[in-house]
């Protein structure tokens, strides 16, 4: 596959054009806002827990296909997980993106489509932004 | 349907002999040879000829500039001023000769009016700190515009916090043209400085600075012109404009990075306080106090960027030989052509004035439903270098209601063929994204 075709796979463009879990949550347990000041990608997420698990993760984002597809997929991948499981998944994703690890997630195979981003070093930060925003959201409400 | 940019009716740039890459209009003939002067323009990116359309960020450098820097280090390297040996003398006169050349280039009366800084940003900061800190009082106003680069906003934010001054802004309309009917209410006896860009780096708008300078002077306000995007591209005459400060940058006009220029009227430079303290800028120093040198040296503390200033001198020679009027004409023709071709495409939104007479060679655009970064990545794969993002003008982007734009910016070595190839590659961007939409 050509690098461009690998980057702009159908899965990614589908998530970009029809993002999942769009919207906000009133009285969320966690809330985060991440921006990439250099390129203007902007991600806001709201997280609601139930019985210690992520019941709902909603988001609103503006930005490129890579950041917005990554945001949409993250919401799908993390729902239903406990905070600790989610944290582990985020670390695995970041390792996959930044340190050459695998992006294979059995519970959400779509994420593998982001493998193509690795061939575009300047775009890796776009893919990672939503996941860093998730981690920051957890930090911003440590007592919740 | 375009499947590959190299399979359309326009021949691929690599198939065109170097000598015929430029359309054979009279003005353009002069520029046939010029591409050969720029070593980097022969480069291939991903196997495709480089199409460099990011000149508003930095220009490419001709061989003569690269060589001047090398020759300086090989033959004349020494620290300038105060040295008594031959090399120091040689380096000093080479460095100071560039100051005179710079003065002549912008038609300054006196070369003592030319200060060298690190870049255009530092030049504006110098004016803000050395003039602003000394002369501004609470309640004073500085008038800016809504289209300023961050480098002509943030230094004034500092002064606002420090001195309690007010900032006001000339608005622009939907075409990216300043609304000058607001000037009478924005300018008052409280206005101490009007600081604005000659050409918007995000919209390409050429502002009517002469008219604004006159209006400001009538109210007793000084005027600083950010010439980063204009001095490289058209003749600028500080005496004719009668601006009080002009800031610009070497690296956007064929010169090396690391050299900025602040022109200031001599009486202002004499009255202002120094910018930084250290060697070079002093007259006499005691343990607990000091007196300062005269302008320009008063503002050039420490060893300056000697080699790159000398490289900048070679850039000025190149521009003088080519002729700023010719450069302006060539770029005007290219911009007229690009604006025409771009506005014929329904799915491309072009920002800035439609009239090429007030639109410099900066084409800022967005493709319906596609983020500029994705545009930039796809064009890059075709060997086309453009910029994508907010271009250091976040307030302007906020007003346009976008997070960023894609921006193609020209210099005189660019050609109509390159604009055509850009448009063909844009079709490829649509193809990638619309293919997904159609499913």
XYZ file of C-alpha atoms in Angstrom:
583
model
C 0.000 0.000 0.000
C 1.226 3.514 -0.717
C 1.940 5.504 2.456
C -0.936 7.890 1.686
C -3.418 5.065 1.175
C -2.248 3.573 4.410
C -2.714 6.865 6.227
C -6.125 7.680 4.828
C -7.690 4.247 5.103
C -11.432 3.947 4.755
C -11.807 3.183 8.453
C -10.102 6.450 9.340
C -12.043 8.552 6.860
C -15.294 6.938 8.045
C -14.565 7.867 11.647
C -13.564 11.385 10.517
C -16.750 11.930 8.551
C -19.073 10.173 10.999
C -17.472 10.438 14.421
C -18.878 8.251 17.203
C -19.940 9.422 20.651
C -20.234 13.094 19.785
C -21.676 15.393 22.414
C -21.278 16.436 26.025
C -22.214 14.952 29.413
C -23.767 16.927 32.247
C -22.062 16.419 35.593
C -19.283 14.216 34.240
C -16.914 12.392 36.564
C -13.960 13.493 34.466
C -13.533 16.207 31.885
C -10.584 17.113 29.690
C -9.620 19.625 27.034
C -6.590 19.121 24.849
C -5.215 21.388 22.156
C -2.299 21.230 19.855
C -1.302 24.897 19.662
C 0.893 24.333 16.625
C -1.777 22.945 14.354
C -5.035 23.838 16.069
C -6.353 20.341 16.743
C -8.834 20.664 19.589
C -10.387 17.875 21.644
C -12.836 17.963 24.550
C -13.976 14.841 26.366
C -16.481 14.038 29.090
C -16.482 10.779 31.033
C -19.282 9.265 33.138
C -18.672 6.254 35.358
C -21.080 3.595 36.601
C -20.010 0.872 39.027
C -16.394 1.842 38.525
C -16.541 1.474 34.747
C -16.740 4.006 31.956
C -20.416 4.097 31.142
C -20.128 6.869 28.618
C -17.344 8.843 26.922
C -18.508 11.763 24.834
C -16.409 14.164 22.883
C -16.372 17.231 20.692
C -13.399 17.852 18.478
C -12.077 19.993 15.687
C -9.101 19.109 13.610
C -7.576 16.877 10.990
C -8.761 13.435 9.903
C -6.106 11.725 11.998
C -6.873 13.470 15.303
C -10.631 13.238 14.893
C -10.654 9.598 13.793
C -8.386 8.767 16.697
C -10.783 10.566 19.065
C -13.787 8.723 17.680
C -12.056 5.358 17.953
C -10.788 6.060 21.457
C -14.338 6.597 22.680
C -15.396 3.260 21.259
C -12.338 1.469 22.583
C -12.480 2.743 26.166
C -16.175 2.491 26.987
C -16.973 -0.315 29.376
C -13.473 -0.378 30.830
C -12.548 0.433 34.420
C -10.356 3.484 34.870
C -7.338 1.248 35.420
C -8.067 -0.821 32.300
C -8.588 2.335 30.302
C -5.332 3.771 31.576
C -3.533 0.620 30.486
C -5.132 0.752 27.043
C -4.074 4.392 26.651
C -0.509 3.545 27.633
C -0.503 0.654 25.168
C -1.770 2.940 22.409
C 0.815 5.617 23.157
C 3.571 3.027 23.234
C 2.352 1.721 19.911
C 2.369 5.187 18.387
C 5.496 6.652 19.936
C 7.750 3.677 20.584
C 6.960 1.386 17.694
C 4.740 -1.052 19.620
C 1.749 -2.804 18.087
C -1.634 -1.181 17.728
C -3.502 -4.435 17.963
C -6.511 -4.215 20.261
C -8.700 -7.311 20.279
C -11.575 -5.435 21.845
C -11.442 -2.745 19.153
C -9.612 -3.790 15.968
C -10.361 -0.488 14.135
C -7.415 1.072 15.981
C -4.992 -0.892 13.872
C -5.890 1.422 10.978
C -3.818 4.084 12.716
C -0.640 2.067 11.991
C -0.296 4.118 8.789
C 0.201 7.297 10.807
C 3.599 6.068 11.984
C 5.030 6.668 8.513
C 4.219 10.379 8.950
C 6.184 11.458 12.020
C 4.710 14.981 12.051
C 1.198 13.518 12.263
C 1.797 11.189 15.225
C 0.993 14.021 17.636
C -2.439 14.310 15.965
C -3.219 10.656 16.685
C -1.982 10.855 20.284
C -3.766 14.100 21.283
C -7.125 12.525 22.290
C -5.389 9.862 24.362
C -3.252 12.406 26.193
C -6.412 14.415 26.782
C -7.972 11.338 28.379
C -5.002 10.979 30.748
C -5.149 14.674 31.597
C -8.863 14.370 32.296
C -8.118 11.696 34.885
C -5.499 13.948 36.494
C -7.762 16.969 36.632
C -10.252 15.197 38.926
C -8.057 12.962 41.046
C -10.613 12.676 43.834
C -13.505 11.588 41.627
C -10.929 12.339 -13.528
C -7.389 12.847 -12.426
C -5.656 9.701 -11.292
C -2.173 11.056 -11.053
C -0.966 14.605 -11.271
C 1.633 13.532 -13.775
C -0.879 12.043 -16.206
C -2.925 15.166 -16.931
C -2.548 17.507 -19.899
C 0.117 19.523 -18.153
C 3.471 17.811 -18.463
C 5.134 16.780 -15.238
C 7.646 19.322 -14.043
C 10.380 16.695 -14.392
C 9.549 16.368 -18.100
C 10.027 20.065 -18.746
C 13.589 21.108 -19.568
C 14.917 23.487 -16.900
C 15.165 26.327 -19.383
C 11.490 26.273 -20.329
C 9.974 25.823 -16.879
C 8.797 29.435 -16.864
C 6.101 30.639 -19.255
C 7.599 32.808 -21.954
C 6.000 36.120 -21.100
C 8.367 39.079 -21.324
C 8.635 39.656 -17.607
C 9.134 35.973 -16.938
C 12.012 35.548 -19.380
C 14.306 37.308 -16.984
C 13.497 34.657 -14.434
C 14.300 31.668 -16.649
C 17.834 31.534 -15.424
C 17.073 32.354 -11.826
C 15.895 28.866 -10.862
C 19.365 27.578 -11.626
C 20.743 29.962 -9.030
C 18.915 28.081 -6.271
C 20.552 24.702 -5.632
C 17.626 23.383 -3.559
C 15.142 23.852 -6.420
C 16.792 20.910 -8.172
C 15.889 18.602 -5.300
C 13.394 15.794 -5.566
C 10.992 14.981 -2.767
C 9.631 11.407 -2.771
C 11.045 11.139 -6.280
C 9.139 14.194 -7.512
C 10.529 17.622 -8.311
C 10.271 19.932 -5.322
C 7.578 22.560 -5.740
C 8.384 25.038 -3.008
C 5.358 27.148 -2.119
C 6.182 28.061 1.467
C 8.023 31.301 0.814
C 6.015 33.304 3.340
C 7.613 31.075 5.990
C 11.100 31.306 4.547
C 12.551 31.767 1.084
C 15.148 29.549 -0.543
C 18.731 30.795 -0.892
C 20.702 31.405 -4.073
C 24.203 29.998 -4.407
C 25.745 33.470 -4.034
C 24.336 33.796 -0.501
C 25.518 30.340 0.542
C 28.921 31.108 -0.935
C 29.227 34.482 0.794
C 28.859 32.813 4.186
C 31.422 30.162 3.320
C 33.875 32.706 1.914
C 33.564 34.807 5.050
C 34.424 31.866 7.297
C 37.222 30.729 5.001
C 38.843 34.146 4.552
C 37.684 36.888 6.889
C 36.362 35.389 10.118
C 37.103 37.607 13.119
C 35.134 39.412 15.788
C 34.127 42.867 14.667
C 34.689 46.363 16.133
C 37.550 47.225 18.494
C 39.908 44.692 16.875
C 43.234 46.118 15.752
C 44.306 43.265 13.509
C 43.706 42.998 9.800
C 40.988 40.330 9.887
C 38.967 42.230 12.487
C 39.159 45.262 10.266
C 38.044 43.249 7.235
C 35.137 41.599 9.071
C 34.036 44.931 10.536
C 33.950 46.682 7.204
C 32.113 43.763 5.558
C 29.530 43.798 8.353
C 29.091 47.561 8.321
C 28.884 47.586 4.509
C 25.723 45.475 4.798
C 24.213 48.102 7.074
C 24.760 50.687 4.343
C 23.408 48.318 1.700
C 20.312 47.670 3.820
C 19.756 51.408 4.273
C 19.992 51.923 0.516
C 17.645 48.993 -0.138
C 14.796 50.589 1.843
C 15.861 54.146 0.920
C 16.741 55.148 4.472
C 18.411 58.540 4.762
C 21.064 57.395 7.212
C 22.574 53.945 7.721
C 22.729 54.586 11.473
C 18.964 53.999 11.312
C 19.493 50.293 10.588
C 19.652 47.931 13.576
C 20.444 44.256 13.184
C 18.558 41.795 15.377
C 18.036 38.020 15.371
C 14.807 38.151 13.364
C 11.776 40.290 12.606
C 10.143 39.239 15.876
C 13.106 40.562 17.837
C 13.011 43.783 15.805
C 9.394 44.418 16.868
C 10.195 43.451 20.445
C 13.112 45.885 20.429
C 10.808 48.734 19.422
C 8.212 47.703 21.993
C 10.696 47.493 24.845
C 13.125 50.299 24.037
C 10.540 52.823 22.869
C 7.384 51.570 24.605
C 8.836 51.087 28.060
C 10.350 54.533 28.057
C 7.584 56.604 26.541
C 4.241 54.918 27.272
C 2.055 55.878 30.226
C -1.152 54.369 31.641
C -4.113 55.220 29.444
C -2.021 55.581 26.284
C -3.273 53.586 23.318
C -1.643 51.469 20.661
C -3.606 50.764 17.514
C -3.071 47.384 15.831
C -5.156 45.429 13.337
C -7.084 42.187 13.586
C -4.758 40.569 11.038
C -1.453 40.848 12.901
C 1.055 38.040 13.263
C 1.538 36.978 16.889
C 4.895 38.782 16.801
C 3.059 42.093 16.411
C 0.544 41.293 19.154
C 2.339 39.684 22.052
C 5.030 42.369 22.618
C 2.136 44.837 22.991
C 0.302 42.447 25.341
C 3.429 42.606 27.522
C 3.325 46.399 27.538
C -0.395 46.404 28.247
C 0.220 44.335 31.387
C 3.294 46.289 32.385
C 2.289 49.872 31.617
C -1.500 49.830 31.741
C -1.881 50.934 28.132
C -4.899 50.102 25.954
C -4.830 48.146 22.715
C -7.250 48.876 19.890
C -7.712 47.090 16.612
C -8.614 48.068 13.049
C -11.109 45.418 11.899
C -11.053 43.707 8.495
C -14.029 42.778 6.350
C -15.060 39.435 4.807
C -12.586 39.958 1.968
C -9.760 40.487 4.424
C -9.510 44.220 3.723
C -9.008 46.684 6.591
C -12.051 48.789 7.326
C -10.492 52.250 7.255
C -13.797 54.034 7.815
C -13.240 53.067 11.471
C -9.924 54.944 11.599
C -11.337 58.330 12.736
C -12.943 56.781 15.822
C -9.969 54.516 16.573
C -7.306 57.213 16.292
C -7.171 59.905 18.964
C -4.681 61.998 20.874
C -4.325 58.996 23.207
C -2.959 56.895 20.310
C 0.824 56.860 20.663
C 1.647 54.191 18.096
C -0.002 52.418 15.181
C 1.693 49.091 14.520
C 0.538 47.050 11.559
C 1.586 44.649 8.890
C 2.190 45.831 5.344
C 1.087 42.479 3.917
C -0.941 39.915 5.851
C 0.959 36.630 6.094
C -2.337 34.745 6.351
C -4.536 36.518 3.805
C -2.082 38.123 1.404
C -3.816 41.495 1.799
C -1.623 44.456 0.856
C -2.619 47.187 3.311
C -2.764 50.864 2.280
C -0.054 51.757 4.776
C 0.789 55.152 3.344
C -2.739 56.367 3.968
C -2.715 54.913 7.494
C 0.687 56.463 8.264
C -0.607 59.875 7.203
C -3.751 59.539 9.318
C -1.703 58.410 12.341
C 0.794 61.249 12.000
C -2.055 63.766 11.882
C -2.977 62.596 15.392
C 0.640 62.658 16.508
C 1.017 58.876 16.660
C 4.118 57.027 15.461
C 3.832 54.124 13.027
C 5.642 50.786 13.020
C 5.335 48.715 9.848
C 5.817 44.954 9.979
C 7.454 44.482 6.591
C 8.265 40.775 6.928
C 6.033 39.894 3.962
C 6.476 43.074 1.920
C 10.159 44.083 1.881
C 11.117 40.793 0.160
C 8.501 41.206 -2.560
C 8.105 44.847 -3.576
C 10.017 48.129 -3.457
C 9.713 49.758 -0.023
C 10.841 53.346 0.496
C 10.833 54.426 4.147
C 11.244 58.094 3.263
C 8.317 58.058 0.871
C 6.170 56.100 3.343
C 7.427 58.245 6.217
C 7.029 55.319 8.650
C 8.794 55.663 11.986
C 9.840 52.023 12.300
C 10.070 49.203 9.778
C 10.802 45.629 10.823
C 11.723 42.821 8.448
C 13.718 39.653 8.165
C 16.663 38.417 6.097
C 15.538 34.823 5.714
C 12.323 35.670 3.890
C 14.303 37.582 1.249
C 16.928 35.058 0.106
C 19.199 35.676 3.093
C 20.136 33.359 5.944
C 18.152 32.865 9.145
C 19.330 34.677 12.268
C 19.256 38.235 10.931
C 16.388 40.659 11.447
C 16.313 44.359 10.720
C 14.715 47.256 12.520
C 14.736 50.593 10.760
C 13.946 53.531 13.006
C 14.047 57.268 12.496
C 17.352 58.414 13.948
C 15.890 60.883 16.419
C 13.774 58.073 17.880
C 16.712 55.700 18.096
C 18.665 58.415 19.888
C 15.869 59.029 22.413
C 15.003 55.406 23.157
C 16.613 53.260 25.863
C 18.932 50.365 24.988
C 17.395 46.930 24.414
C 20.011 44.622 25.911
C 23.129 45.411 27.873
C 26.614 44.087 27.279
C 29.612 44.519 25.044
C 29.477 46.726 21.933
C 26.637 48.928 23.162
C 28.598 50.944 25.748
C 30.568 54.147 25.884
C 31.955 53.996 29.407
C 31.378 51.461 32.140
C 31.945 51.743 35.878
C 31.169 49.079 38.442
C 27.747 50.512 39.233
C 26.709 52.462 36.141
C 27.387 52.921 32.456
C 26.810 55.209 29.487
C 25.815 53.995 26.090
C 27.056 54.116 22.556
C 25.168 55.879 19.755
C 22.664 54.176 17.483
C 22.847 51.685 15.880
C 25.497 50.121 18.155
C 23.581 51.133 21.282
C 21.086 48.406 20.293
C 23.525 45.694 19.285
C 24.869 44.256 22.526
C 27.251 41.334 22.220
C 28.815 39.756 19.154
C 26.242 39.968 16.382
C 25.533 37.357 13.721
C 28.401 38.526 11.521
C 28.524 35.704 8.977
C 24.791 35.671 8.292
C 24.634 39.454 8.074
C 27.275 39.225 5.361
C 25.170 36.507 3.720
C 22.232 38.899 3.893
C 24.360 41.436 2.031
C 24.740 38.928 -0.813
C 20.949 38.464 -0.791
C 20.465 42.221 -1.167
C 22.910 42.199 -4.105
C 20.909 39.416 -5.731
C 17.612 41.263 -5.239
C 19.097 44.529 -6.534
C 20.440 42.806 -9.634
C 17.082 41.159 -10.299
C 15.223 44.377 -9.544
C 12.456 44.724 -6.969
C 10.083 46.179 -9.557
C 10.630 43.156 -11.799
C 10.111 40.820 -8.854
C 6.899 42.617 -7.963
C 5.680 42.384 -11.566
C 6.505 38.698 -11.866
C 4.739 37.825 -8.602
C 1.729 39.986 -9.459
C 1.307 38.021 -12.681
C 1.628 34.711 -10.851
C -0.876 35.823 -8.197
C -3.362 37.049 -10.802
C -3.120 33.676 -12.514
C -3.420 31.699 -9.260
C -6.390 33.714 -7.966
C -8.165 33.217 -11.284
C -7.520 29.476 -11.353
C -8.346 28.935 -7.684
C -11.575 30.918 -7.722
C -12.769 28.870 -10.706
C -12.830 25.806 -8.425
C -16.133 25.660 -6.535
C -14.920 23.417 -3.743
C -11.972 25.654 -2.894
C -12.536 28.586 -0.560
C -9.878 31.263 -1.089
C -9.362 33.909 1.600
C -8.207 37.481 1.145
C -8.979 40.132 -1.489
C -10.145 39.007 -4.928
C -8.362 41.923 -6.579
C -4.778 40.802 -7.311
C -3.596 44.427 -7.097
C -4.091 44.307 -3.325
C -3.386 40.595 -2.912
C 0.262 39.549 -2.616
C 1.553 36.111 -3.603
C -0.002 34.341 -0.636
C -2.961 32.094 -1.449
C -4.710 30.965 1.713
C -7.409 28.380 1.105
C -9.535 25.574 2.482
C -11.078 22.587 0.790
C -14.680 21.846 1.749
C -14.763 19.376 4.642
C -11.027 18.665 4.653
C -8.664 19.892 7.345
C -5.657 21.893 6.062
C -3.212 19.477 7.700
C -4.557 16.625 5.665
C -4.232 18.817 2.578
C -0.622 19.566 3.510
C 0.279 15.914 4.067
C -1.197 14.789 0.747
C 0.426 17.633 -1.222
C 3.746 16.856 0.453
C 3.625 13.372 -1.023
C 3.514 15.072 -4.430
C 6.656 17.058 -3.623
C 4.655 20.228 -2.965
C 5.619 22.224 0.121
C 2.818 24.399 1.480
C 1.988 25.451 5.037
C -1.092 24.403 6.980
C -2.380 25.833 10.220
C -3.048 29.172 11.842
C 0.162 30.784 10.500
C 0.728 32.514 13.882
C -2.487 34.513 13.479
C -4.934 32.824 15.851
C -7.191 35.880 16.329
C -7.505 36.211 12.548
C -8.414 32.515 12.170
C -10.978 32.863 14.958
C -12.585 35.733 13.041
C -12.634 33.653 9.845
C -14.244 30.886 11.899
C -11.648 28.286 10.938
C -8.943 26.501 12.892
C -6.491 27.059 10.078
C -5.944 27.320 6.348
C -3.698 25.781 3.749
C -1.327 28.418 2.395
C 0.657 28.478 -0.821
C 3.063 31.410 -0.968
C 5.187 32.424 -3.943
C 8.508 33.993 -4.699
C 9.753 35.157 -8.089
C 11.267 31.764 -8.869
C 7.876 30.068 -8.837
C 6.088 29.368 -12.093
C 2.585 29.005 -13.494
C 3.340 25.329 -14.124
C 3.861 24.920 -10.412
C 0.500 26.539 -9.704
C -1.100 24.134 -12.202
C 0.570 21.164 -10.534
C -0.672 22.425 -7.172
C -4.235 22.500 -8.494
C -3.893 19.025 -9.960
C -2.619 17.709 -6.655
C -5.546 19.353 -4.882
C -7.768 17.184 -7.083
C -5.957 14.216 -5.617
C -6.831 15.431 -2.109
C -10.501 15.590 -3.119
C -10.243 12.153 -4.632
C -8.919 10.612 -1.406
C -11.531 12.275 0.775
C -14.553 12.230 -1.508
C -13.983 8.636 -2.378
C -14.752 7.861 1.262
C -17.749 10.193 1.288
C -19.274 8.566 -1.783
C -19.333 5.100 -0.277
